[in-house]
Amino acid sequence: MPTTTRIEEVRNEITALAQVAPTAKDLMQGICRALHERMLKYNWVGFYMLEAGAQPPVLVLQAFVGAMTPHTRIPLNQGICGAAASSGKTIVVDDVSKDPRYLACSLETKSEIVVPIFVKDQVVGELDIDSHFAAAFGIEDQKLVQHCAEIVGKKMEKSL
Ligand code: SME
């Protein structure tokens, strides 16, 4: 039998976490800790959620693990975060220095992934991960991060 990869292990840990976490907020905190600790190239992990009722819409930083970022509130027309939330699509940037949308959080960041979170087919927020390594997010990483975003959406849906 093939050995379980690190990504599979972490995916299973996070699935288990979703079953025991009392709230979506607890789950988000647990995901930040698990991804930051276990995935060695995930150097900043955080959730941005759309502020309820805000017009124009704005993403607000919630649970995160890593250095404090100057970007705690991001309008949808700014940054890779704004682009992911407004398009509802996963965005992977292999070299942030080449993406004009990029808002710098740390000078060390080289690549980034942002995955939207949906509740009842509407974007409610996103999971954002920065790496100190270029092109850190391959297809298996994308699947892992999308799984995390999906289970947070499901948890939020259950609490409606
Ligand atoms: N880089 C993001 C901003 C958030 S910080 O990375 C934590 C962006 O371009 O939207």
PDB file of C-alpha atoms and ligand atoms in Angstrom:
ATOM      1  CA  MET A   1       0.000   0.000   0.000  1.00  0.00           C
ATOM      2  CA  PRO A   2       1.401   3.443  -0.852  1.00  0.00           C
ATOM      3  CA  THR A   3       2.326   5.625   2.101  1.00  0.00           C
ATOM      4  CA  THR A   4      -0.030   8.470   2.852  1.00  0.00           C
ATOM      5  CA  THR A   5       1.424  11.752   1.684  1.00  0.00           C
ATOM      6  CA  ARG A   6       1.694  14.792   3.913  1.00  0.00           C
ATOM      7  CA  ILE A   7      -1.111  16.473   1.961  1.00  0.00           C
ATOM      8  CA  GLU A   8      -3.441  13.493   2.452  1.00  0.00           C
ATOM      9  CA  GLU A   9      -2.606  13.374   6.149  1.00  0.00           C
ATOM     10  CA  VAL A  10      -3.327  17.066   6.590  1.00  0.00           C
ATOM     11  CA  ARG A  11      -6.542  16.781   4.571  1.00  0.00           C
ATOM     12  CA  ASN A  12      -7.705  13.954   6.855  1.00  0.00           C
ATOM     13  CA  GLU A  13      -6.765  15.908   9.981  1.00  0.00           C
ATOM     14  CA  ILE A  14      -8.750  18.898   8.775  1.00  0.00           C
ATOM     15  CA  THR A  15     -11.759  16.766   7.850  1.00  0.00           C
ATOM     16  CA  ALA A  16     -11.679  15.347  11.392  1.00  0.00           C
ATOM     17  CA  LEU A  17     -11.370  18.854  12.814  1.00  0.00           C
ATOM     18  CA  ALA A  18     -14.524  19.913  10.964  1.00  0.00           C
ATOM     19  CA  GLN A  19     -16.450  17.177  12.735  1.00  0.00           C
ATOM     20  CA  VAL A  20     -15.444  18.301  16.234  1.00  0.00           C
ATOM     21  CA  ALA A  21     -15.175  22.092  15.849  1.00  0.00           C
ATOM     22  CA  PRO A  22     -18.173  23.667  17.630  1.00  0.00           C
ATOM     23  CA  THR A  23     -18.390  26.683  15.295  1.00  0.00           C
ATOM     24  CA  ALA A  24     -17.150  27.834  11.882  1.00  0.00           C
ATOM     25  CA  LYS A  25     -14.897  30.296  13.728  1.00  0.00           C
ATOM     26  CA  ASP A  26     -13.257  27.456  15.683  1.00  0.00           C
ATOM     27  CA  LEU A  27     -12.843  25.510  12.457  1.00  0.00           C
ATOM     28  CA  MET A  28     -11.190  28.487  10.736  1.00  0.00           C
ATOM     29  CA  GLN A  29      -8.754  28.893  13.635  1.00  0.00           C
ATOM     30  CA  GLY A  30      -7.969  25.179  13.571  1.00  0.00           C
ATOM     31  CA  ILE A  31      -7.381  25.208   9.810  1.00  0.00           C
ATOM     32  CA  CYS A  32      -5.004  28.184  10.087  1.00  0.00           C
ATOM     33  CA  ARG A  33      -3.003  26.430  12.804  1.00  0.00           C
ATOM     34  CA  ALA A  34      -2.940  23.051  11.053  1.00  0.00           C
ATOM     35  CA  LEU A  35      -1.957  24.390   7.623  1.00  0.00           C
ATOM     36  CA  HIS A  36       0.683  26.747   9.012  1.00  0.00           C
ATOM     37  CA  GLU A  37       2.227  24.099  11.243  1.00  0.00           C
ATOM     38  CA  ARG A  38       2.067  21.085   8.929  1.00  0.00           C
ATOM     39  CA  MET A  39       2.546  22.555   5.444  1.00  0.00           C
ATOM     40  CA  LEU A  40       6.059  23.945   5.618  1.00  0.00           C
ATOM     41  CA  LYS A  41       5.760  26.353   2.683  1.00  0.00           C
ATOM     42  CA  TYR A  42       2.480  27.869   3.929  1.00  0.00           C
ATOM     43  CA  ASN A  43       4.015  30.816   5.760  1.00  0.00           C
ATOM     44  CA  TRP A  44       0.900  32.962   6.266  1.00  0.00           C
ATOM     45  CA  VAL A  45      -2.575  31.453   6.454  1.00  0.00           C
ATOM     46  CA  GLY A  46      -5.703  33.502   7.019  1.00  0.00           C
ATOM     47  CA  PHE A  47      -9.393  33.940   6.357  1.00  0.00           C
ATOM     48  CA  TYR A  48     -10.974  37.106   4.990  1.00  0.00           C
ATOM     49  CA  MET A  49     -14.751  37.269   5.233  1.00  0.00           C
ATOM     50  CA  LEU A  50     -17.184  39.710   3.602  1.00  0.00           C
ATOM     51  CA  GLU A  51     -18.537  42.167   6.147  1.00  0.00           C
ATOM     52  CA  ALA A  52     -22.281  41.705   6.546  1.00  0.00           C
ATOM     53  CA  GLY A  53     -24.253  44.525   4.938  1.00  0.00           C
ATOM     54  CA  ALA A  54     -21.185  46.600   3.965  1.00  0.00           C
ATOM     55  CA  GLN A  55     -21.728  48.723   0.857  1.00  0.00           C
ATOM     56  CA  PRO A  56     -19.455  48.718  -1.085  1.00  0.00           C
ATOM     57  CA  PRO A  57     -18.519  45.173  -0.025  1.00  0.00           C
ATOM     58  CA  VAL A  58     -15.306  44.703   1.947  1.00  0.00           C
ATOM     59  CA  LEU A  59     -13.265  41.676   3.026  1.00  0.00           C
ATOM     60  CA  VAL A  60     -12.266  41.730   6.689  1.00  0.00           C
ATOM     61  CA  LEU A  61      -9.381  39.738   8.164  1.00  0.00           C
ATOM     62  CA  GLN A  62     -10.543  37.075  10.632  1.00  0.00           C
ATOM     63  CA  ALA A  63      -8.555  34.096  11.927  1.00  0.00           C
ATOM     64  CA  PHE A  64      -4.944  34.001  10.744  1.00  0.00           C
ATOM     65  CA  VAL A  65      -1.540  32.576  11.662  1.00  0.00           C
ATOM     66  CA  GLY A  66       1.616  34.448  10.613  1.00  0.00           C
ATOM     67  CA  ALA A  67       2.892  38.005  10.812  1.00  0.00           C
ATOM     68  CA  MET A  68       0.361  40.810  11.211  1.00  0.00           C
ATOM     69  CA  THR A  69      -0.619  42.241   7.827  1.00  0.00           C
ATOM     70  CA  PRO A  70      -1.345  45.905   7.016  1.00  0.00           C
ATOM     71  CA  HIS A  71      -4.296  44.671   4.913  1.00  0.00           C
ATOM     72  CA  THR A  72      -7.046  43.981   7.424  1.00  0.00           C
ATOM     73  CA  ARG A  73      -9.849  45.372   5.195  1.00  0.00           C
ATOM     74  CA  ILE A  74      -9.728  44.797   1.434  1.00  0.00           C
ATOM     75  CA  PRO A  75     -12.324  46.196  -1.010  1.00  0.00           C
ATOM     76  CA  LEU A  76     -13.334  43.816  -3.804  1.00  0.00           C
ATOM     77  CA  ASN A  77     -11.600  45.914  -6.463  1.00  0.00           C
ATOM     78  CA  GLN A  78      -8.214  45.561  -4.745  1.00  0.00           C
ATOM     79  CA  GLY A  79      -5.599  42.843  -4.425  1.00  0.00           C
ATOM     80  CA  ILE A  80      -5.576  39.202  -5.321  1.00  0.00           C
ATOM     81  CA  CYS A  81      -8.000  38.779  -2.422  1.00  0.00           C
ATOM     82  CA  GLY A  82     -10.500  41.159  -4.010  1.00  0.00           C
ATOM     83  CA  ALA A  83     -10.113  39.446  -7.392  1.00  0.00           C
ATOM     84  CA  ALA A  84     -10.794  35.974  -5.940  1.00  0.00           C
ATOM     85  CA  ALA A  85     -13.859  37.132  -4.009  1.00  0.00           C
ATOM     86  CA  SER A  86     -15.354  39.094  -6.901  1.00  0.00           C
ATOM     87  CA  SER A  87     -14.756  36.364  -9.503  1.00  0.00           C
ATOM     88  CA  GLY A  88     -15.617  33.420  -7.212  1.00  0.00           C
ATOM     89  CA  LYS A  89     -12.548  31.632  -8.607  1.00  0.00           C
ATOM     90  CA  THR A  90      -9.399  30.212  -7.045  1.00  0.00           C
ATOM     91  CA  ILE A  91      -6.383  32.366  -7.874  1.00  0.00           C
ATOM     92  CA  VAL A  92      -2.835  31.017  -7.765  1.00  0.00           C
ATOM     93  CA  VAL A  93       0.038  33.458  -8.279  1.00  0.00           C
ATOM     94  CA  ASP A  94       3.423  31.774  -8.721  1.00  0.00           C
ATOM     95  CA  ASP A  95       5.383  35.057  -8.598  1.00  0.00           C
ATOM     96  CA  VAL A  96       3.635  37.885  -6.783  1.00  0.00           C
ATOM     97  CA  SER A  97       6.200  40.438  -8.056  1.00  0.00           C
ATOM     98  CA  LYS A  98       4.767  39.949 -11.560  1.00  0.00           C
ATOM     99  CA  ASP A  99       1.102  40.429 -10.611  1.00  0.00           C
ATOM    100  CA  PRO A 100       0.018  44.090 -10.598  1.00  0.00           C
ATOM    101  CA  ARG A 101      -2.998  43.246  -8.399  1.00  0.00           C
ATOM    102  CA  TYR A 102      -0.810  42.031  -5.532  1.00  0.00           C
ATOM    103  CA  LEU A 103      -1.035  43.874  -2.189  1.00  0.00           C
ATOM    104  CA  ALA A 104       2.125  43.173  -0.179  1.00  0.00           C
ATOM    105  CA  CYS A 105       1.721  41.684   3.263  1.00  0.00           C
ATOM    106  CA  SER A 106       5.364  40.679   3.797  1.00  0.00           C
ATOM    107  CA  LEU A 107       8.482  41.381   1.732  1.00  0.00           C
ATOM    108  CA  GLU A 108       9.308  37.691   1.984  1.00  0.00           C
ATOM    109  CA  THR A 109       6.165  36.548   0.154  1.00  0.00           C
ATOM    110  CA  LYS A 110       6.889  35.023  -3.267  1.00  0.00           C
ATOM    111  CA  SER A 111       3.677  33.165  -4.151  1.00  0.00           C
ATOM    112  CA  GLU A 112       0.050  33.148  -3.049  1.00  0.00           C
ATOM    113  CA  ILE A 113      -3.204  31.189  -3.336  1.00  0.00           C
ATOM    114  CA  VAL A 114      -6.677  32.542  -2.604  1.00  0.00           C
ATOM    115  CA  VAL A 115      -9.732  30.248  -2.593  1.00  0.00           C
ATOM    116  CA  PRO A 116     -13.272  31.634  -2.243  1.00  0.00           C
ATOM    117  CA  ILE A 117     -15.705  30.216   0.335  1.00  0.00           C
ATOM    118  CA  PHE A 118     -19.319  29.739  -0.722  1.00  0.00           C
ATOM    119  CA  VAL A 119     -22.521  29.501   1.310  1.00  0.00           C
ATOM    120  CA  LYS A 120     -25.591  28.654  -0.761  1.00  0.00           C
ATOM    121  CA  ASP A 121     -23.694  29.469  -3.966  1.00  0.00           C
ATOM    122  CA  GLN A 122     -22.737  32.967  -2.765  1.00  0.00           C
ATOM    123  CA  VAL A 123     -19.174  34.037  -1.947  1.00  0.00           C
ATOM    124  CA  VAL A 124     -18.959  34.815   1.784  1.00  0.00           C
ATOM    125  CA  GLY A 125     -15.183  35.024   2.146  1.00  0.00           C
ATOM    126  CA  GLU A 126     -11.950  33.279   1.279  1.00  0.00           C
ATOM    127  CA  LEU A 127      -8.901  31.404   2.494  1.00  0.00           C
ATOM    128  CA  ASP A 128      -5.644  33.194   1.643  1.00  0.00           C
ATOM    129  CA  ILE A 129      -2.188  31.594   1.908  1.00  0.00           C
ATOM    130  CA  ASP A 130       1.192  33.206   1.254  1.00  0.00           C
ATOM    131  CA  SER A 131       4.492  31.416   0.790  1.00  0.00           C
ATOM    132  CA  HIS A 132       8.110  32.536   1.051  1.00  0.00           C
ATOM    133  CA  PHE A 133       8.763  30.164  -1.874  1.00  0.00           C
ATOM    134  CA  ALA A 134       7.996  30.855  -5.541  1.00  0.00           C
ATOM    135  CA  ALA A 135       5.305  28.652  -7.116  1.00  0.00           C
ATOM    136  CA  ALA A 136       4.597  26.907  -3.809  1.00  0.00           C
ATOM    137  CA  PHE A 137       1.018  25.940  -4.683  1.00  0.00           C
ATOM    138  CA  GLY A 138       0.764  23.011  -7.080  1.00  0.00           C
ATOM    139  CA  ILE A 139      -2.398  21.191  -8.072  1.00  0.00           C
ATOM    140  CA  GLU A 140      -2.410  19.023  -4.930  1.00  0.00           C
ATOM    141  CA  ASP A 141      -2.057  22.131  -2.772  1.00  0.00           C
ATOM    142  CA  GLN A 142      -4.934  23.745  -4.646  1.00  0.00           C
ATOM    143  CA  LYS A 143      -7.115  20.723  -3.927  1.00  0.00           C
ATOM    144  CA  LEU A 144      -6.185  20.784  -0.235  1.00  0.00           C
ATOM    145  CA  VAL A 145      -6.916  24.502   0.135  1.00  0.00           C
ATOM    146  CA  GLN A 146     -10.178  24.138  -1.822  1.00  0.00           C
ATOM    147  CA  HIS A 147     -11.183  21.301   0.515  1.00  0.00           C
ATOM    148  CA  CYS A 148     -10.547  23.570   3.510  1.00  0.00           C
ATOM    149  CA  ALA A 149     -12.613  26.389   1.984  1.00  0.00           C
ATOM    150  CA  GLU A 150     -15.417  23.966   1.158  1.00  0.00           C
ATOM    151  CA  ILE A 151     -15.722  22.512   4.646  1.00  0.00           C
ATOM    152  CA  VAL A 152     -15.806  25.999   6.165  1.00  0.00           C
ATOM    153  CA  GLY A 153     -18.655  26.909   3.774  1.00  0.00           C
ATOM    154  CA  LYS A 154     -20.532  23.730   4.722  1.00  0.00           C
ATOM    155  CA  LYS A 155     -20.045  24.421   8.431  1.00  0.00           C
ATOM    156  CA  MET A 156     -21.387  27.970   7.979  1.00  0.00           C
ATOM    157  CA  GLU A 157     -24.343  26.656   5.991  1.00  0.00           C
ATOM    158  CA  LYS A 158     -25.225  24.210   8.784  1.00  0.00           C
ATOM    159  CA  SER A 159     -25.329  26.997  11.360  1.00  0.00           C
ATOM    160  CA  LEU A 160     -27.795  29.134   9.330  1.00  0.00           C
TER     161      LEU A 160
HETATM  162  N1  SME B   1      -1.692  39.646  -0.861  1.00  0.00           N
HETATM  163  C1  SME B   1      -3.090  39.883  -0.670  1.00  0.00           C
HETATM  164  C2  SME B   1      -3.337  40.752   0.553  1.00  0.00           C
HETATM  165  C3  SME B   1      -3.464  39.976   1.806  1.00  0.00           C
HETATM  166  S1  SME B   1      -1.980  39.636   2.540  1.00  0.00           S
HETATM  167  O1  SME B   1      -1.290  38.697   1.628  1.00  0.00           O
HETATM  168  C4  SME B   1      -2.209  38.814   3.927  1.00  0.00           C
HETATM  169  C5  SME B   1      -3.701  40.498  -1.913  1.00  0.00           C
HETATM  170  O2  SME B   1      -2.992  40.824  -2.849  1.00  0.00           O
HETATM  171  O3  SME B   1      -4.919  40.682  -1.951  1.00  0.00           O
END
